């Protein structure tokens, strides 16, 4: 005989397994799209290609080319000779509002 507690545990285990499998498959599809992204060279033809695309946006493309830093290149502390640049830094501050009921920000 199976008790209601065992049925509850079995049902919740199946539900969580289904949820995690769904999330895994969703992320696997995104990774596959990124890995199949076309590789474009950074050259004079790139602005014309972006302008001709739908919505002036190219989803999931890999750009290859030489990038020059604005000030100085970032060097890795862990790998000798590895350098990188930051393309864009976005700082977004969220406004805090005092909640008097919960007594928190």
Tab-separated table of N, CA, C and O in Angstrom:
chain	number	residue	atom	x	y	z
A	1	UNK	N	0.828	-1.204	0.000
A	1	UNK	CA	0.000	0.000	0.000
A	1	UNK	C	0.875	1.272	0.000
A	1	UNK	O	1.876	1.334	0.707
A	2	UNK	N	0.478	2.238	-0.789
A	2	UNK	CA	1.205	3.505	-0.900
A	2	UNK	C	0.467	4.547	-0.076
A	2	UNK	O	-0.748	4.721	-0.217
A	3	UNK	N	1.209	5.237	0.760
A	3	UNK	CA	0.598	6.255	1.615
A	3	UNK	C	0.467	7.571	0.841
A	3	UNK	O	1.158	7.800	-0.152
A	4	UNK	N	-0.419	8.451	1.307
A	4	UNK	CA	-0.561	9.760	0.637
A	4	UNK	C	0.723	10.581	0.671
A	4	UNK	O	1.008	11.339	-0.249
A	5	UNK	N	1.523	10.438	1.711
A	5	UNK	CA	2.795	11.163	1.777
A	5	UNK	C	3.754	10.711	0.690
A	5	UNK	O	4.468	11.516	0.092
A	6	UNK	N	3.776	9.389	0.433
A	6	UNK	CA	4.637	8.874	-0.636
A	6	UNK	C	4.164	9.354	-1.998
A	6	UNK	O	4.973	9.670	-2.869
A	7	UNK	N	2.856	9.397	-2.197
A	7	UNK	CA	2.306	9.910	-3.457
A	7	UNK	C	2.641	11.378	-3.640
A	7	UNK	O	2.964	11.821	-4.751
A	8	UNK	N	2.584	12.137	-2.553
A	8	UNK	CA	2.923	13.557	-2.618
A	8	UNK	C	4.398	13.737	-2.982
A	8	UNK	O	4.748	14.570	-3.829
A	9	UNK	N	5.264	12.948	-2.363
A	9	UNK	CA	6.697	13.026	-2.680
A	9	UNK	C	6.971	12.614	-4.123
A	9	UNK	O	7.770	13.252	-4.817
A	10	UNK	N	6.323	11.565	-4.587
A	10	UNK	CA	6.502	11.111	-5.966
A	10	UNK	C	6.014	12.165	-6.956
A	10	UNK	O	6.693	12.477	-7.936
A	11	UNK	N	4.850	12.737	-6.681
A	11	UNK	CA	4.305	13.767	-7.575
A	11	UNK	C	5.171	15.004	-7.623
A	11	UNK	O	5.434	15.563	-8.699
A	12	UNK	N	5.647	15.464	-6.457
A	12	UNK	CA	6.496	16.660	-6.451
A	12	UNK	C	7.840	16.370	-7.117
A	12	UNK	O	8.388	17.232	-7.815
A	13	UNK	N	8.368	15.159	-6.938
A	13	UNK	CA	9.618	14.789	-7.601
A	13	UNK	C	9.454	14.789	-9.113
A	13	UNK	O	10.308	15.297	-9.846
A	14	UNK	N	8.356	14.241	-9.609
A	14	UNK	CA	8.102	14.245	-11.049
A	14	UNK	C	7.900	15.658	-11.581
A	14	UNK	O	8.369	15.995	-12.672
A	15	UNK	N	7.206	16.492	-10.797
A	15	UNK	CA	6.967	17.875	-11.227
A	15	UNK	C	8.289	18.646	-11.314
A	15	UNK	O	8.533	19.357	-12.302
A	16	UNK	N	9.142	18.512	-10.301
A	16	UNK	CA	10.430	19.203	-10.341
A	16	UNK	C	11.315	18.671	-11.462
A	16	UNK	O	12.008	19.434	-12.133
A	17	UNK	N	11.293	17.362	-11.667
A	17	UNK	CA	12.089	16.790	-12.762
A	17	UNK	C	11.622	17.330	-14.103
A	17	UNK	O	12.440	17.675	-14.965
A	18	UNK	N	10.305	17.406	-14.310
A	18	UNK	CA	9.771	17.962	-15.553
A	18	UNK	C	10.142	19.416	-15.735
A	18	UNK	O	10.497	19.854	-16.832
A	19	UNK	N	10.071	20.196	-14.652
A	19	UNK	CA	10.421	21.614	-14.721
A	19	UNK	C	11.890	21.801	-15.073
A	19	UNK	O	12.238	22.591	-15.957
A	20	UNK	N	12.777	21.063	-14.416
A	20	UNK	CA	14.204	21.202	-14.687
A	20	UNK	C	14.571	20.702	-16.082
A	20	UNK	O	15.449	21.261	-16.737
A	21	UNK	N	13.894	19.667	-16.561
A	21	UNK	CA	14.156	19.198	-17.922
A	21	UNK	C	13.707	20.244	-18.940
A	21	UNK	O	14.387	20.480	-19.929
A	22	UNK	N	12.567	20.884	-18.693
A	22	UNK	CA	12.081	21.935	-19.582
A	22	UNK	C	13.086	23.091	-19.629
A	22	UNK	O	13.418	23.589	-20.704
A	23	UNK	N	13.580	23.528	-18.462
A	23	UNK	CA	14.561	24.617	-18.423
A	23	UNK	C	15.860	24.212	-19.115
A	23	UNK	O	16.474	25.023	-19.814
A	24	UNK	N	16.277	22.962	-18.924
A	24	UNK	CA	17.490	22.477	-19.583
A	24	UNK	C	17.334	22.514	-21.099
A	24	UNK	O	18.221	22.976	-21.815
A	25	UNK	N	16.227	22.020	-21.620
A	25	UNK	CA	16.009	22.004	-23.067
A	25	UNK	C	15.924	23.422	-23.631
A	25	UNK	O	16.420	23.687	-24.723
A	26	UNK	N	15.313	24.337	-22.895
A	26	UNK	CA	15.212	25.728	-23.340
A	26	UNK	C	16.600	26.364	-23.452
A	26	UNK	O	16.917	27.008	-24.451
A	27	UNK	N	17.442	26.165	-22.446
A	27	UNK	CA	18.798	26.713	-22.490
A	27	UNK	C	19.649	26.002	-23.539
A	27	UNK	O	20.510	26.620	-24.156
A	28	UNK	N	19.421	24.715	-23.761
A	28	UNK	CA	20.181	23.978	-24.784
A	28	UNK	C	19.875	24.527	-26.174
A	28	UNK	O	20.769	24.600	-27.028
A	29	UNK	N	18.628	24.928	-26.428
A	29	UNK	CA	18.276	25.515	-27.721
A	29	UNK	C	18.980	26.856	-27.914
A	29	UNK	O	19.448	27.173	-29.003
A	30	UNK	N	19.064	27.659	-26.855
A	30	UNK	CA	19.756	28.951	-26.946
A	30	UNK	C	21.239	28.740	-27.219
A	30	UNK	O	21.834	29.420	-28.059
A	31	UNK	N	21.847	27.783	-26.536
A	31	UNK	CA	23.269	27.492	-26.752
A	31	UNK	C	23.506	27.013	-28.177
A	31	UNK	O	24.485	27.406	-28.820
A	32	UNK	N	22.598	26.184	-28.697
A	32	UNK	CA	22.750	25.709	-30.075
A	32	UNK	C	22.657	26.859	-31.065
A	32	UNK	O	23.417	26.904	-32.047
A	33	UNK	N	21.759	27.815	-30.824
A	33	UNK	CA	21.645	28.971	-31.714
A	33	UNK	C	22.902	29.821	-31.670
A	33	UNK	O	23.351	30.351	-32.691
A	34	UNK	N	23.475	29.973	-30.489
A	34	UNK	CA	24.699	30.772	-30.365
A	34	UNK	C	25.865	30.074	-31.062
A	34	UNK	O	26.668	30.708	-31.746
A	35	UNK	N	25.963	28.751	-30.920
A	35	UNK	CA	27.062	28.025	-31.559
A	35	UNK	C	26.931	28.004	-33.075
A	35	UNK	O	27.937	27.911	-33.773
A	36	UNK	N	25.725	28.096	-33.596
A	36	UNK	CA	25.510	28.111	-35.045
A	36	UNK	C	25.489	29.526	-35.614
A	36	UNK	O	25.172	29.714	-36.776
A	37	UNK	N	25.829	30.513	-34.796
A	37	UNK	CA	25.789	31.909	-35.235
A	37	UNK	C	26.786	32.135	-36.361
A	37	UNK	O	27.897	31.611	-36.334
A	38	UNK	N	26.397	32.920	-37.351
A	38	UNK	CA	27.337	33.212	-38.434
A	38	UNK	C	28.480	34.091	-37.932
A	38	UNK	O	28.303	34.938	-37.069
A	39	UNK	N	29.658	33.873	-38.485
A	39	UNK	CA	30.840	34.644	-38.107
A	39	UNK	C	31.068	35.728	-39.145
A	39	UNK	O	31.197	35.452	-40.329
A	40	UNK	N	31.082	36.965	-38.680
A	40	UNK	CA	31.276	38.117	-39.557
A	40	UNK	C	32.580	38.814	-39.201
A	40	UNK	O	33.005	38.819	-38.049
A	41	UNK	N	33.193	39.420	-40.200
A	41	UNK	CA	34.423	40.179	-40.000
A	41	UNK	C	34.079	41.640	-39.742
A	41	UNK	O	33.143	42.184	-40.318
A	42	UNK	N	34.836	42.272	-38.869
A	42	UNK	CA	34.674	43.704	-38.627
A	42	UNK	C	35.415	44.424	-39.745
A	42	UNK	O	36.637	44.456	-39.788
A	43	UNK	N	34.646	44.982	-40.682
A	43	UNK	CA	35.229	45.705	-41.811
A	43	UNK	C	34.253	46.779	-42.256
A	43	UNK	O	33.278	47.083	-41.571
A	44	UNK	N	34.496	47.366	-43.421
A	44	UNK	CA	33.660	48.465	-43.908
A	44	UNK	C	32.283	47.997	-44.358
A	44	UNK	O	31.366	48.806	-44.488
A	45	UNK	N	32.100	46.704	-44.641
A	45	UNK	CA	30.807	46.191	-45.104
A	45	UNK	C	29.831	45.938	-43.962
A	45	UNK	O	28.636	45.749	-44.191
A	46	UNK	N	30.294	45.920	-42.715
A	46	UNK	CA	29.434	45.588	-41.582
A	46	UNK	C	28.304	46.589	-41.359
A	46	UNK	O	27.160	46.172	-41.153
A	47	UNK	N	28.525	47.915	-41.420
A	47	UNK	CA	27.399	48.845	-41.238
A	47	UNK	C	26.312	48.671	-42.294
A	47	UNK	O	25.121	48.773	-41.988
A	48	UNK	N	26.690	48.394	-43.527
A	48	UNK	CA	25.693	48.191	-44.586
A	48	UNK	C	24.903	46.905	-44.324
A	48	UNK	O	23.692	46.851	-44.561
A	49	UNK	N	25.557	45.882	-43.819
A	49	UNK	CA	24.888	44.620	-43.506
A	49	UNK	C	23.890	44.798	-42.368
A	49	UNK	O	22.776	44.266	-42.412
A	50	UNK	N	24.265	45.562	-41.352
A	50	UNK	CA	23.359	45.815	-40.226
A	50	UNK	C	22.179	46.664	-40.681
A	50	UNK	O	21.040	46.429	-40.277
A	51	UNK	N	22.415	47.642	-41.527
A	51	UNK	CA	21.326	48.499	-42.014
A	51	UNK	C	20.332	47.717	-42.855
A	51	UNK	O	19.141	48.016	-42.858
A	52	UNK	N	20.790	46.697	-43.567
A	52	UNK	CA	19.913	45.916	-44.428
A	52	UNK	C	19.131	44.849	-43.657
A	52	UNK	O	18.167	44.302	-44.176
A	53	UNK	N	19.507	44.559	-42.428
A	53	UNK	CA	18.848	43.507	-41.642
A	53	UNK	C	17.497	43.992	-41.119
A	53	UNK	O	17.238	45.195	-41.033
A	54	UNK	N	16.641	43.025	-40.753
A	54	UNK	CA	15.328	43.355	-40.196
A	54	UNK	C	15.497	44.059	-38.856
A	54	UNK	O	16.166	43.555	-37.958
A	55	UNK	N	14.894	45.232	-38.723
A	55	UNK	CA	14.968	45.988	-37.484
A	55	UNK	C	16.342	46.532	-37.178
A	55	UNK	O	16.619	46.903	-36.044
A	56	UNK	N	17.214	46.552	-38.178
A	56	UNK	CA	18.588	47.041	-38.028
A	56	UNK	C	19.294	46.344	-36.870
A	56	UNK	O	19.987	46.946	-36.069
A	57	UNK	N	19.070	45.026	-36.769
A	57	UNK	CA	19.643	44.232	-35.689
A	57	UNK	C	20.006	42.853	-36.216
A	57	UNK	O	19.242	42.246	-36.960
A	58	UNK	N	21.180	42.356	-35.828
A	58	UNK	CA	21.620	41.022	-36.206
A	58	UNK	C	21.641	40.144	-34.954
A	58	UNK	O	22.522	40.285	-34.117
A	59	UNK	N	20.672	39.247	-34.791
A	59	UNK	CA	20.674	38.414	-33.590
A	59	UNK	C	21.700	37.293	-33.697
A	59	UNK	O	21.832	36.653	-34.731
A	60	UNK	N	22.417	37.061	-32.634
A	60	UNK	CA	23.373	35.965	-32.511
A	60	UNK	C	24.367	35.907	-33.674
A	60	UNK	O	24.309	35.037	-34.520
A	61	UNK	N	25.273	36.847	-33.722
A	61	UNK	CA	26.374	36.798	-34.672
A	61	UNK	C	27.678	36.875	-33.884
A	61	UNK	O	27.736	37.428	-32.792
A	62	UNK	N	28.712	36.281	-34.444
A	62	UNK	CA	30.040	36.341	-33.844
A	62	UNK	C	30.883	37.280	-34.692
A	62	UNK	O	31.040	37.070	-35.890
A	63	UNK	N	31.379	38.342	-34.091
A	63	UNK	CA	32.204	39.309	-34.805
A	63	UNK	C	33.666	38.965	-34.588
A	63	UNK	O	34.112	38.751	-33.463
A	64	UNK	N	34.403	38.901	-35.680
A	64	UNK	CA	35.835	38.613	-35.619
A	64	UNK	C	36.582	39.794	-36.198
A	64	UNK	O	36.197	40.335	-37.221
A	65	UNK	N	37.626	40.190	-35.531
A	65	UNK	CA	38.433	41.295	-36.019
A	65	UNK	C	39.275	41.874	-34.912
A	65	UNK	O	39.262	41.416	-33.772
A	66	UNK	N	39.995	42.905	-35.240
A	66	UNK	CA	40.881	43.552	-34.281
A	66	UNK	C	40.130	44.698	-33.617
A	66	UNK	O	39.500	45.520	-34.278
A	67	UNK	N	40.214	44.730	-32.300
A	67	UNK	CA	39.556	45.767	-31.510
A	67	UNK	C	40.629	46.587	-30.820
A	67	UNK	O	41.566	46.043	-30.233
A	68	UNK	N	40.501	47.888	-30.886
A	68	UNK	CA	41.454	48.768	-30.224
A	68	UNK	C	40.812	49.349	-28.971
A	68	UNK	O	39.678	49.821	-29.014
A	69	UNK	N	41.521	49.342	-27.841
A	69	UNK	CA	40.946	49.888	-26.610
A	69	UNK	C	40.907	51.409	-26.647
A	69	UNK	O	41.738	52.055	-27.291
A	70	UNK	N	39.938	51.998	-25.942
A	70	UNK	CA	39.840	53.446	-25.880
A	70	UNK	C	40.982	54.031	-25.052
A	70	UNK	O	41.566	55.035	-25.420
A	71	UNK	N	41.298	53.404	-23.922
A	71	UNK	CA	42.394	53.887	-23.077
A	71	UNK	C	43.499	52.851	-23.027
A	71	UNK	O	44.492	52.968	-23.702
A	72	UNK	N	43.312	51.821	-22.225
A	72	UNK	CA	44.330	50.772	-22.105
A	72	UNK	C	43.623	49.422	-22.063
A	72	UNK	O	42.519	49.303	-21.532
A	73	UNK	N	44.254	48.423	-22.615
A	73	UNK	CA	43.671	47.081	-22.620
A	73	UNK	C	43.733	46.486	-21.224
A	73	UNK	O	44.635	46.780	-20.436
A	74	UNK	N	42.752	45.660	-20.892
A	74	UNK	CA	42.733	44.954	-19.615
A	74	UNK	C	43.605	43.712	-19.728
A	74	UNK	O	43.520	42.981	-20.704
A	75	UNK	N	44.437	43.473	-18.748
A	75	UNK	CA	45.279	42.284	-18.760
A	75	UNK	C	44.784	41.313	-17.695
A	75	UNK	O	44.316	41.707	-16.632
A	76	UNK	N	44.885	40.034	-18.005
A	76	UNK	CA	44.432	38.989	-17.110
A	76	UNK	C	45.443	38.765	-15.994
A	76	UNK	O	46.647	38.762	-16.226
A	77	UNK	N	44.932	38.555	-14.789
A	77	UNK	CA	45.804	38.249	-13.657
A	77	UNK	C	46.151	36.766	-13.633
A	77	UNK	O	47.087	36.363	-12.946
A	78	UNK	N	45.392	35.955	-14.356
A	78	UNK	CA	45.539	34.506	-14.284
A	78	UNK	C	46.249	33.891	-15.483
A	78	UNK	O	46.796	32.810	-15.382
A	79	UNK	N	46.187	34.543	-16.653
A	79	UNK	CA	46.806	34.001	-17.860
A	79	UNK	C	47.776	35.039	-18.424
A	79	UNK	O	47.382	36.157	-18.738
A	80	UNK	N	49.010	34.642	-18.569
A	80	UNK	CA	50.050	35.544	-19.068
A	80	UNK	C	49.786	35.911	-20.535
A	80	UNK	O	49.533	35.046	-21.364
A	81	UNK	N	49.809	37.175	-20.858
A	81	UNK	CA	49.669	37.623	-22.229
A	81	UNK	C	48.232	37.723	-22.736
A	81	UNK	O	48.015	38.070	-23.884
A	82	UNK	N	47.240	37.448	-21.912
A	82	UNK	CA	45.842	37.524	-22.328
A	82	UNK	C	45.308	38.919	-22.026
A	82	UNK	O	45.411	39.394	-20.896
A	83	UNK	N	44.779	39.576	-23.054
A	83	UNK	CA	44.263	40.926	-22.899
A	83	UNK	C	42.831	40.994	-23.407
A	83	UNK	O	42.412	40.198	-24.240
A	84	UNK	N	42.081	41.973	-22.933
A	84	UNK	CA	40.707	42.154	-23.362
A	84	UNK	C	40.284	43.602	-23.231
A	84	UNK	O	40.992	44.433	-22.669
A	85	UNK	N	39.110	43.910	-23.773
A	85	UNK	CA	38.539	45.250	-23.689
A	85	UNK	C	37.085	45.135	-23.265
A	85	UNK	O	36.458	44.093	-23.428
A	86	UNK	N	36.553	46.207	-22.714
A	86	UNK	CA	35.132	46.280	-22.371
A	86	UNK	C	34.459	47.104	-23.457
A	86	UNK	O	34.857	48.236	-23.728
A	87	UNK	N	33.437	46.495	-24.073
A	87	UNK	CA	32.751	47.200	-25.157
A	87	UNK	C	31.843	48.282	-24.605
A	87	UNK	O	31.847	49.405	-25.054
A	88	UNK	N	31.049	47.941	-23.591
A	88	UNK	CA	30.070	48.882	-23.093
A	88	UNK	C	29.822	48.579	-21.627
A	88	UNK	O	29.696	47.420	-21.238
A	89	UNK	N	29.749	49.597	-20.817
A	89	UNK	CA	29.479	49.428	-19.407
A	89	UNK	C	28.195	50.173	-19.099
A	89	UNK	O	28.093	51.380	-19.360
A	90	UNK	N	27.213	49.462	-18.570
A	90	UNK	CA	25.920	50.054	-18.279
A	90	UNK	C	25.675	49.961	-16.785
A	90	UNK	O	25.744	48.879	-16.205
A	91	UNK	N	25.411	51.079	-16.167
A	91	UNK	CA	25.127	51.126	-14.747
A	91	UNK	C	23.679	51.544	-14.580
A	91	UNK	O	23.270	52.609	-15.047
A	92	UNK	N	22.899	50.685	-13.934
A	92	UNK	CA	21.486	50.972	-13.730
A	92	UNK	C	21.203	50.935	-12.244
A	92	UNK	O	21.425	49.923	-11.585
A	93	UNK	N	20.736	52.039	-11.708
A	93	UNK	CA	20.414	52.114	-10.293
A	93	UNK	C	18.901	52.021	-10.127
A	93	UNK	O	18.145	52.698	-10.821
A	94	UNK	N	18.488	51.176	-9.207
A	94	UNK	CA	17.070	51.033	-8.919
A	94	UNK	C	16.705	51.952	-7.756
A	94	UNK	O	17.433	52.059	-6.782
A	95	UNK	N	15.582	52.584	-7.879
A	95	UNK	CA	15.134	53.502	-6.847
A	95	UNK	C	14.586	52.715	-5.672
A	95	UNK	O	13.777	51.806	-5.834
A	96	UNK	N	15.025	53.065	-4.490
A	96	UNK	CA	14.550	52.397	-3.295
A	96	UNK	C	13.393	53.177	-2.692
A	96	UNK	O	13.445	54.396	-2.569
A	97	UNK	N	12.355	52.450	-2.310
A	97	UNK	CA	11.182	53.055	-1.697
A	97	UNK	C	10.937	52.345	-0.376
A	97	UNK	O	10.951	51.111	-0.311
A	98	UNK	N	10.725	53.104	0.676
A	98	UNK	CA	10.496	52.539	2.001
A	98	UNK	C	9.096	51.933	2.053
A	98	UNK	O	8.112	52.588	1.741
A	99	UNK	N	9.029	50.659	2.435
A	99	UNK	CA	7.760	49.965	2.618
A	99	UNK	C	7.471	49.966	4.106
A	99	UNK	O	8.100	49.234	4.878
A	100	UNK	N	6.507	50.812	4.535
A	100	UNK	CA	6.247	50.943	5.965
A	100	UNK	C	5.561	49.700	6.532
A	100	UNK	O	5.714	49.420	7.713
A	101	UNK	N	4.865	48.946	5.715
A	101	UNK	CA	4.215	47.742	6.201
A	101	UNK	C	5.240	46.654	6.510
A	101	UNK	O	5.190	46.022	7.569
A	102	UNK	N	6.178	46.432	5.620
A	102	UNK	CA	7.202	45.410	5.820
A	102	UNK	C	8.424	45.964	6.548
A	102	UNK	O	9.308	45.223	6.940
A	103	UNK	N	8.473	47.298	6.712
A	103	UNK	CA	9.595	47.990	7.340
A	103	UNK	C	10.923	47.638	6.668
A	103	UNK	O	11.878	47.198	7.309
A	104	UNK	N	10.942	47.779	5.351
A	104	UNK	CA	12.160	47.508	4.593
A	104	UNK	C	12.208	48.439	3.389
A	104	UNK	O	11.231	49.085	3.037
A	105	UNK	N	13.365	48.515	2.775
A	105	UNK	CA	13.546	49.335	1.581
A	105	UNK	C	13.172	48.532	0.369
A	105	UNK	O	13.396	47.423	0.212
